[in-house]
CSV table of C-alpha atoms and ligand atoms in Angstrom, one decimal:
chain,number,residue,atom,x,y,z
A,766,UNK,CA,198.2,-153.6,113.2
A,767,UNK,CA,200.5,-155.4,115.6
A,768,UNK,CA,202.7,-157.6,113.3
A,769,UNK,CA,205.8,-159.6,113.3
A,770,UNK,CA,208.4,-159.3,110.5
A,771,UNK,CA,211.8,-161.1,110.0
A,772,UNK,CA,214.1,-160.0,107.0
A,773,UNK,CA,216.5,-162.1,106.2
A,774,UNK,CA,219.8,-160.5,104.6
A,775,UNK,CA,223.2,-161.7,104.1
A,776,UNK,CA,225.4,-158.9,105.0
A,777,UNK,CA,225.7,-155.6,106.8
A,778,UNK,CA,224.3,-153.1,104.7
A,779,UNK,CA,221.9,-155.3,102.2
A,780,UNK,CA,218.7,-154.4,105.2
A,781,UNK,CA,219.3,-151.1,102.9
A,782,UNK,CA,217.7,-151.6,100.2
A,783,UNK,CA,213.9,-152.2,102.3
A,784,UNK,CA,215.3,-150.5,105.4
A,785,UNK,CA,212.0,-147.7,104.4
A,786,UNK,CA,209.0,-150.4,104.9
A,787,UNK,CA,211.4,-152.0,108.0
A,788,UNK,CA,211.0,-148.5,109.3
A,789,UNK,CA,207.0,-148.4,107.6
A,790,UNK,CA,206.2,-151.4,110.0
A,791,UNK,CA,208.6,-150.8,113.4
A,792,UNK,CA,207.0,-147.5,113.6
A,793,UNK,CA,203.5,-148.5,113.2
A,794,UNK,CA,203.6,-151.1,116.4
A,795,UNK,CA,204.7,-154.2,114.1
A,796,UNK,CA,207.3,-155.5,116.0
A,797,UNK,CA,210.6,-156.0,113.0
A,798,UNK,CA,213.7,-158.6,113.6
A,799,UNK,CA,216.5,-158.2,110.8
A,800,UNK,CA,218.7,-161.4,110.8
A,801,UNK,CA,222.1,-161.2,108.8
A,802,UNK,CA,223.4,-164.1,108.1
A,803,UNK,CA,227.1,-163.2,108.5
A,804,UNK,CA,228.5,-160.2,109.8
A,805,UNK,CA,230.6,-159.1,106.2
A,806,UNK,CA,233.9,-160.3,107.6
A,807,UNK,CA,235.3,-160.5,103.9
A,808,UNK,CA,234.3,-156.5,102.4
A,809,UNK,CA,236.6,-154.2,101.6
A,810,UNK,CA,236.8,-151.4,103.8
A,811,UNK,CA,236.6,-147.4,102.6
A,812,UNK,CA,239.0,-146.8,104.9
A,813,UNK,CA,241.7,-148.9,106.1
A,814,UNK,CA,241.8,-147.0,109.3
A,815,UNK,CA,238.4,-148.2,110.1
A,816,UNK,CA,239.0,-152.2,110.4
A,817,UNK,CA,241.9,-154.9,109.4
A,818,UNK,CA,240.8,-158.1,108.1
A,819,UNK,CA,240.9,-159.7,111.4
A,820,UNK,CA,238.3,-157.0,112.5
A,821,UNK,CA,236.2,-156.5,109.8
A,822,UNK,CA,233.2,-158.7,110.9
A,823,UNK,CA,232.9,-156.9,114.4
A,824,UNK,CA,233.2,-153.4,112.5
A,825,UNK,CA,230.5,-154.4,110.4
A,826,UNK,CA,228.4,-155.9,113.3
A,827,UNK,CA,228.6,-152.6,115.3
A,828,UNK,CA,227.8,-150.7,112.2
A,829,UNK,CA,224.6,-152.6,111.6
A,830,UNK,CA,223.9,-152.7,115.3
A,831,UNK,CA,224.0,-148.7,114.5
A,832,UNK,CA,221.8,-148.7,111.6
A,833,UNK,CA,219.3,-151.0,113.5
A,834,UNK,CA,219.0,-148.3,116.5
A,835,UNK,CA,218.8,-145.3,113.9
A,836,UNK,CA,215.9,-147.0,111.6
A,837,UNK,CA,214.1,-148.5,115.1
A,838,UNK,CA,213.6,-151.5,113.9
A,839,UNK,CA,213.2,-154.0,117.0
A,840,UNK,CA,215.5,-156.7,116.6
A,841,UNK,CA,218.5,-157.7,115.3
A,842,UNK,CA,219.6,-161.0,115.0
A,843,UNK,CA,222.9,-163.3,113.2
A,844,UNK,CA,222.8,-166.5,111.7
A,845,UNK,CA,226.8,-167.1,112.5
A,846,UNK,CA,227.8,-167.8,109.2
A,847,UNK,CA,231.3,-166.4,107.7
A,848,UNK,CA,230.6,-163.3,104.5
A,849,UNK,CA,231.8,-166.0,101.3
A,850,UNK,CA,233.0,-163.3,99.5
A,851,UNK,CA,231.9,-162.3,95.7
A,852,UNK,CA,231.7,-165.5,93.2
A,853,UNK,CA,234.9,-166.6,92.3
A,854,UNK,CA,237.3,-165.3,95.2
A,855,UNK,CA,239.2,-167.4,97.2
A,856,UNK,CA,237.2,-166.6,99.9
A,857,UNK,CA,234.3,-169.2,98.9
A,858,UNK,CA,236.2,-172.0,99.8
A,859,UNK,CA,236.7,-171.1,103.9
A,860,UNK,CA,234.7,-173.5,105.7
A,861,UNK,CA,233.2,-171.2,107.3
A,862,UNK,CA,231.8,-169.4,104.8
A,863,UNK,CA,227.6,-169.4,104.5
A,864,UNK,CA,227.6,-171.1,101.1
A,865,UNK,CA,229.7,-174.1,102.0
A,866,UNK,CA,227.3,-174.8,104.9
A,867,UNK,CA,225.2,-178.1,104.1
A,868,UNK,CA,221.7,-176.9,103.2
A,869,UNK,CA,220.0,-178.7,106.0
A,870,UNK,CA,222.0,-177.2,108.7
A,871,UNK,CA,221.3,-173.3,106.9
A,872,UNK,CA,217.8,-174.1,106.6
A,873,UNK,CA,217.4,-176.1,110.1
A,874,UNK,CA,218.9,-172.8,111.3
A,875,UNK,CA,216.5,-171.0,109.5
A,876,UNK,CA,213.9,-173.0,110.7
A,877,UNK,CA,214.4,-172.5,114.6
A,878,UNK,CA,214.3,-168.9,114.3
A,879,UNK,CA,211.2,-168.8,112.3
A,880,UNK,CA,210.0,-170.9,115.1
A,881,UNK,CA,211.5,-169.4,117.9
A,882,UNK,CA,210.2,-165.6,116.3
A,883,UNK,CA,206.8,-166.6,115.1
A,884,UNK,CA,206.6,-163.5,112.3
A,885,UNK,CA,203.5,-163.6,110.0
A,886,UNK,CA,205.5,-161.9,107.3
A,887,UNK,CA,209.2,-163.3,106.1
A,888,UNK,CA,211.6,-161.2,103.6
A,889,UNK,CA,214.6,-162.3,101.9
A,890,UNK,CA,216.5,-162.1,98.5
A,891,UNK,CA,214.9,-162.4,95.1
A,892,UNK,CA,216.7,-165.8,93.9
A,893,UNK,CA,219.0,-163.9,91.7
A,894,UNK,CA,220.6,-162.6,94.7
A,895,UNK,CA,220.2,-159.0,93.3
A,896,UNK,CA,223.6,-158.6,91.3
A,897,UNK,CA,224.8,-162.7,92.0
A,898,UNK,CA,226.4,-162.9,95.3
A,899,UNK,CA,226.7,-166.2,96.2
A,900,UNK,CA,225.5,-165.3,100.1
A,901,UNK,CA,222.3,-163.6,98.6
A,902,UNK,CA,221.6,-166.3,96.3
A,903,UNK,CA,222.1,-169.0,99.3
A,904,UNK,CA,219.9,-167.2,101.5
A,905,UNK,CA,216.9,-166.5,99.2
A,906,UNK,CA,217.4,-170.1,98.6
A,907,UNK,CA,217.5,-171.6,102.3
A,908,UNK,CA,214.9,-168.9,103.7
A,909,UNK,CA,212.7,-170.2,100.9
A,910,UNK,CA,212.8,-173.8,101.9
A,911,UNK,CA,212.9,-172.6,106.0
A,912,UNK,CA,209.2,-171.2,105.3
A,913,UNK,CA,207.7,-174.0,104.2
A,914,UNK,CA,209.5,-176.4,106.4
A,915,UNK,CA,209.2,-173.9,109.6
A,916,UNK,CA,205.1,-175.3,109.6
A,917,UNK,CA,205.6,-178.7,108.7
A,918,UNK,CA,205.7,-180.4,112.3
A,919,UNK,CA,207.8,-183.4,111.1
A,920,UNK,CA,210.6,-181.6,109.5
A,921,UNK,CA,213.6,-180.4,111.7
A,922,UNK,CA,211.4,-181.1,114.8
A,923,UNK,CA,214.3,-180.3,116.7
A,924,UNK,CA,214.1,-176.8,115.9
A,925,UNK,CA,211.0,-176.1,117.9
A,926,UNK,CA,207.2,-176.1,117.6
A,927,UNK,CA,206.0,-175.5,114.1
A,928,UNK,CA,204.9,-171.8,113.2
A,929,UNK,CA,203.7,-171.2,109.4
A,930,UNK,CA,204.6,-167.7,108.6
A,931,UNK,CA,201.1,-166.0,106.1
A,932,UNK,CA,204.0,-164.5,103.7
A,933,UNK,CA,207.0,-164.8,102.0
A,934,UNK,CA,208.8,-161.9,100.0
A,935,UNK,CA,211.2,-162.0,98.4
A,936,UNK,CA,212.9,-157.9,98.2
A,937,UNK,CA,213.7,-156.4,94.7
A,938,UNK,CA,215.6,-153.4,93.9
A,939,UNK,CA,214.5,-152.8,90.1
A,940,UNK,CA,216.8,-151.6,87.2
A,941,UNK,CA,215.3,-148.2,87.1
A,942,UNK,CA,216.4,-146.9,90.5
A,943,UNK,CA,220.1,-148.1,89.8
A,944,UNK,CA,220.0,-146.2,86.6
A,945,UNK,CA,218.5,-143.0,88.2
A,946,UNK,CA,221.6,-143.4,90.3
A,947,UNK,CA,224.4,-144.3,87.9
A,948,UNK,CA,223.3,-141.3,85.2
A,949,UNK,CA,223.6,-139.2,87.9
A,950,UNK,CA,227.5,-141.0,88.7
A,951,UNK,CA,227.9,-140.2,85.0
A,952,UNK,CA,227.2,-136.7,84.7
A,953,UNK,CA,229.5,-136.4,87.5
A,954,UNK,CA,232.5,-137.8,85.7
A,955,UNK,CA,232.3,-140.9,88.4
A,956,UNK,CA,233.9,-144.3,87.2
A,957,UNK,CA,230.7,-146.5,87.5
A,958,UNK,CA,232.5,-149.9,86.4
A,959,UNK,CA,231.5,-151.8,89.3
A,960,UNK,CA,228.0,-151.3,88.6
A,961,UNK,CA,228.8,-154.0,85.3
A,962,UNK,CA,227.3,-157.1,87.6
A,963,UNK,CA,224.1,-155.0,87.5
A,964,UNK,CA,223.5,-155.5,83.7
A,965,UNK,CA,222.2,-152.3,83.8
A,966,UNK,CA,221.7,-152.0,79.6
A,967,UNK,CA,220.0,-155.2,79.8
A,968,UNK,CA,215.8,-156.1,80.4
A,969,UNK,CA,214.9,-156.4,84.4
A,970,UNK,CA,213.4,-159.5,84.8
A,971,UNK,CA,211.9,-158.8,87.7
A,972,UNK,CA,210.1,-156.2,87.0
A,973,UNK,CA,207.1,-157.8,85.9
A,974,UNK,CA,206.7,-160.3,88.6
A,975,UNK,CA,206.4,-157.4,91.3
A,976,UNK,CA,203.6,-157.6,93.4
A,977,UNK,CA,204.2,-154.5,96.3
A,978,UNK,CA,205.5,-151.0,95.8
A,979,UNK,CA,205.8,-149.5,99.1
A,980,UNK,CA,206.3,-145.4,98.6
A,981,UNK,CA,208.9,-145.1,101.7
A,982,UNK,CA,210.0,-141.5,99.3
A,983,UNK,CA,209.4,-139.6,102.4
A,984,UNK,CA,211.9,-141.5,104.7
A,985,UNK,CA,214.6,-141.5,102.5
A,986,UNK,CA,216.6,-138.9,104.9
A,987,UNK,CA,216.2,-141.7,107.3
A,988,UNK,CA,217.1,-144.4,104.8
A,989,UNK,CA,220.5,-142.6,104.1
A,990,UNK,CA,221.2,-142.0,108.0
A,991,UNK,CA,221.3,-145.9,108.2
A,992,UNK,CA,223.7,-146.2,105.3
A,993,UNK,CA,225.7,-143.9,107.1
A,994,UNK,CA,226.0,-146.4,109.8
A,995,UNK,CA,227.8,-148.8,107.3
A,996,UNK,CA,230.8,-146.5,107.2
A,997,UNK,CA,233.5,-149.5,105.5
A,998,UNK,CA,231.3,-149.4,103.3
A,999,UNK,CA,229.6,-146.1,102.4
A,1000,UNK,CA,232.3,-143.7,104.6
A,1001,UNK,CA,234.3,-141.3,102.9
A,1002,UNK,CA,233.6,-139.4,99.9
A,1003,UNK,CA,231.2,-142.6,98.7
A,1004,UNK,CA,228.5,-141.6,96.2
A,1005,UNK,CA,225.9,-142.7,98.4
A,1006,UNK,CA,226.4,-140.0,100.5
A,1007,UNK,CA,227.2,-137.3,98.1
A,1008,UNK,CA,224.4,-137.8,96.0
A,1009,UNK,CA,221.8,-135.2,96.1
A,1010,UNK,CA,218.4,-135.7,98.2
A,1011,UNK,CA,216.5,-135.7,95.1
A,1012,UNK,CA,218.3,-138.0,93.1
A,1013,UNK,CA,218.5,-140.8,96.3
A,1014,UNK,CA,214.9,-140.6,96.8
A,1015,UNK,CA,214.1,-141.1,92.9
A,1016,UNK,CA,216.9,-143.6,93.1
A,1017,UNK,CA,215.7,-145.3,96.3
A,1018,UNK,CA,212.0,-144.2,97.6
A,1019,UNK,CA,210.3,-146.9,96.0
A,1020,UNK,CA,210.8,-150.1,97.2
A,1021,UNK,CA,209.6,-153.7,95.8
A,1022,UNK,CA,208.7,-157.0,96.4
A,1023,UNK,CA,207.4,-160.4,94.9
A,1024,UNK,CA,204.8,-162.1,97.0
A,1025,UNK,CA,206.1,-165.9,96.9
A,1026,UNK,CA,203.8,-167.5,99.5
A,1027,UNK,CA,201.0,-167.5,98.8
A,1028,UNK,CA,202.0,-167.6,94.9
A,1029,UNK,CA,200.6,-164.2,93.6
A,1030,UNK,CA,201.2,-163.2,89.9
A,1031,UNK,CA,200.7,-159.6,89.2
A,1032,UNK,CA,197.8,-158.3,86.8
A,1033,UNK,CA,199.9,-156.4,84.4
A,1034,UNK,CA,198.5,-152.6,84.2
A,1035,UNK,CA,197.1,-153.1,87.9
A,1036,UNK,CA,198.4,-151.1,91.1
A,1037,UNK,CA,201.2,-152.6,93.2
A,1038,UNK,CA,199.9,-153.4,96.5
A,1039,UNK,CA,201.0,-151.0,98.9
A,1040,UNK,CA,201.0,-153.2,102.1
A,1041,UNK,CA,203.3,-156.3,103.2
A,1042,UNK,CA,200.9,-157.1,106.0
A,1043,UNK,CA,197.4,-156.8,103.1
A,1044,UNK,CA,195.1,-159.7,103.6
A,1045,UNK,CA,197.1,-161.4,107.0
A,1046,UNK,CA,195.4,-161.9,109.7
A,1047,UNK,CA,197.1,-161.5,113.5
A,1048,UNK,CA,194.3,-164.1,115.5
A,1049,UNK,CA,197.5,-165.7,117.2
A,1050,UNK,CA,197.7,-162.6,119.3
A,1051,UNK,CA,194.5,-164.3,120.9
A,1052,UNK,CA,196.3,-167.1,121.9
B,1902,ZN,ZN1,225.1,-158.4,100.8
């Protein structure tokens, strides 16, 4: 079924963690726009021969402009905001940076796009930002008020004719497929300290509010090849790439959701819903 889907990320590389149901839905004739709020300008780069500083965000665009051509989704899109960096560095004080933007020029931003896009489905963050980067936090945030707002004629009305989207999400990655991923890190000697933010020891607290499990296991080639794209990030001798087929796909084949809007609260025990686009209806196309 012909849909429309916008997924709404903060960085280069975060379209990763759901880039198998982006793929799911662009290949099935749903038409898929990925918007990234900034283009990663602050990241460290695997390889200082790769990009300075001062080139870092235009790297980083290119390389998602790659791994938007190698998955097929349709569209890609910026927001124009500046990477804040990770909570605490200096760089969350720039100006620029997406979290000191006032929250109704993110979300009027926000807004016009949902307006200007008309997608029936909307991804973002879970609030927690997945491991508390400020950039996902804000952006589950502003994406979360932009839904309801995008329908509601009165607000932002300079931001174009008002569109309700049938569905939020907001995108999970669960405990379980990190640790899949770090034991295998571990019992190949690899330092796995900066997986500490992840609270890996610790209770997943989203776990139980998921709502859709989509089994993208048999793209997971495909998943990595987009990865690949990211190469500041993932290039070199990075464990993302070394890791064996069979440990990624446990890792990463599974992907999750929460249904937001309409509220939907899981029946523990019960399947996952297997389908973003379950229950929505595509009449506009008759219009
Ligand atoms: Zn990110």
């Amino acid at each position: 079924m012909p849909y429309r889907l916008l997924a709404i990320f903060a960085h280069p590389d975060d379209e990763g963690a759901v880039s198998g149901s982006l793929v799911r839905y662009a290949r099935s004739g749903s038409h898929v726009t990925l918007c990234s709020v900034t283009r990663g300008e602050v990241g460290e780069s695997s390889d200082p021969a790769l990009a300075t500083r001062e080139t870092m965000g235009q790297v980083r665009q290119g390389e998602l402009e790659c791994a938007v051509k190698t998955l097929g989704i349709q569209q890609l899109r910026f927001l124009g905001y500046r990477d804040s960096g990770m909570a605490g560095s200096a760089e969350n004080d720039d100006p620029r940076a997406f979290v000191q933007s006032p929250a109704t020029e993110a979300v009027g931003r926000i807004v016009a796009l949902i307006r200007e896009l008309r997608p029936h489905i909307v991804i973002t963050f879970e609030p927690g930002g997945w491991y508390g980067h400020p950039d996902h936090i804000a952006a589950s945030r502003h994406t979360t008020t932009a839904y309801a707002a995008a329908g509601d004629a009165t607000a932002y009305p300079e931001a174009g004719t008002a569109w309700q989207p049938q569905r939020l999400f907001y995108a999970a990655i669960l405990k379980e497929g990190w640790r899949a991923f770090v034991e295998w890190q571990v019992s190949q000697g690899m330092d796995v300290s900066s997986f500490g933010a992840f609270r890996l020891d610790e209770p997943d607290p989203m776990a139980a509010l998921i709502t859709h499990g989509l089994d993208c296991s048999a793209d997971a080639p495909l998943k990595r090849q987009g990865l690949a794209c990211h190469r500041t990030q993932f290039g070199g001798e990075h464990q993302m790439m070394r890791v064996p087929d069979a440990v990624f796909r446990a890792a990463f084949g599974h992907e999750h959701f929460v249904q937001v809007q309409p509220p939907l609260t899981p029946t523990p025990g019960a399947p996952l819903i297997e389908d973003l686009c379950h229950g929505v209806n595509d009449d506009d196309h008759a219009r």
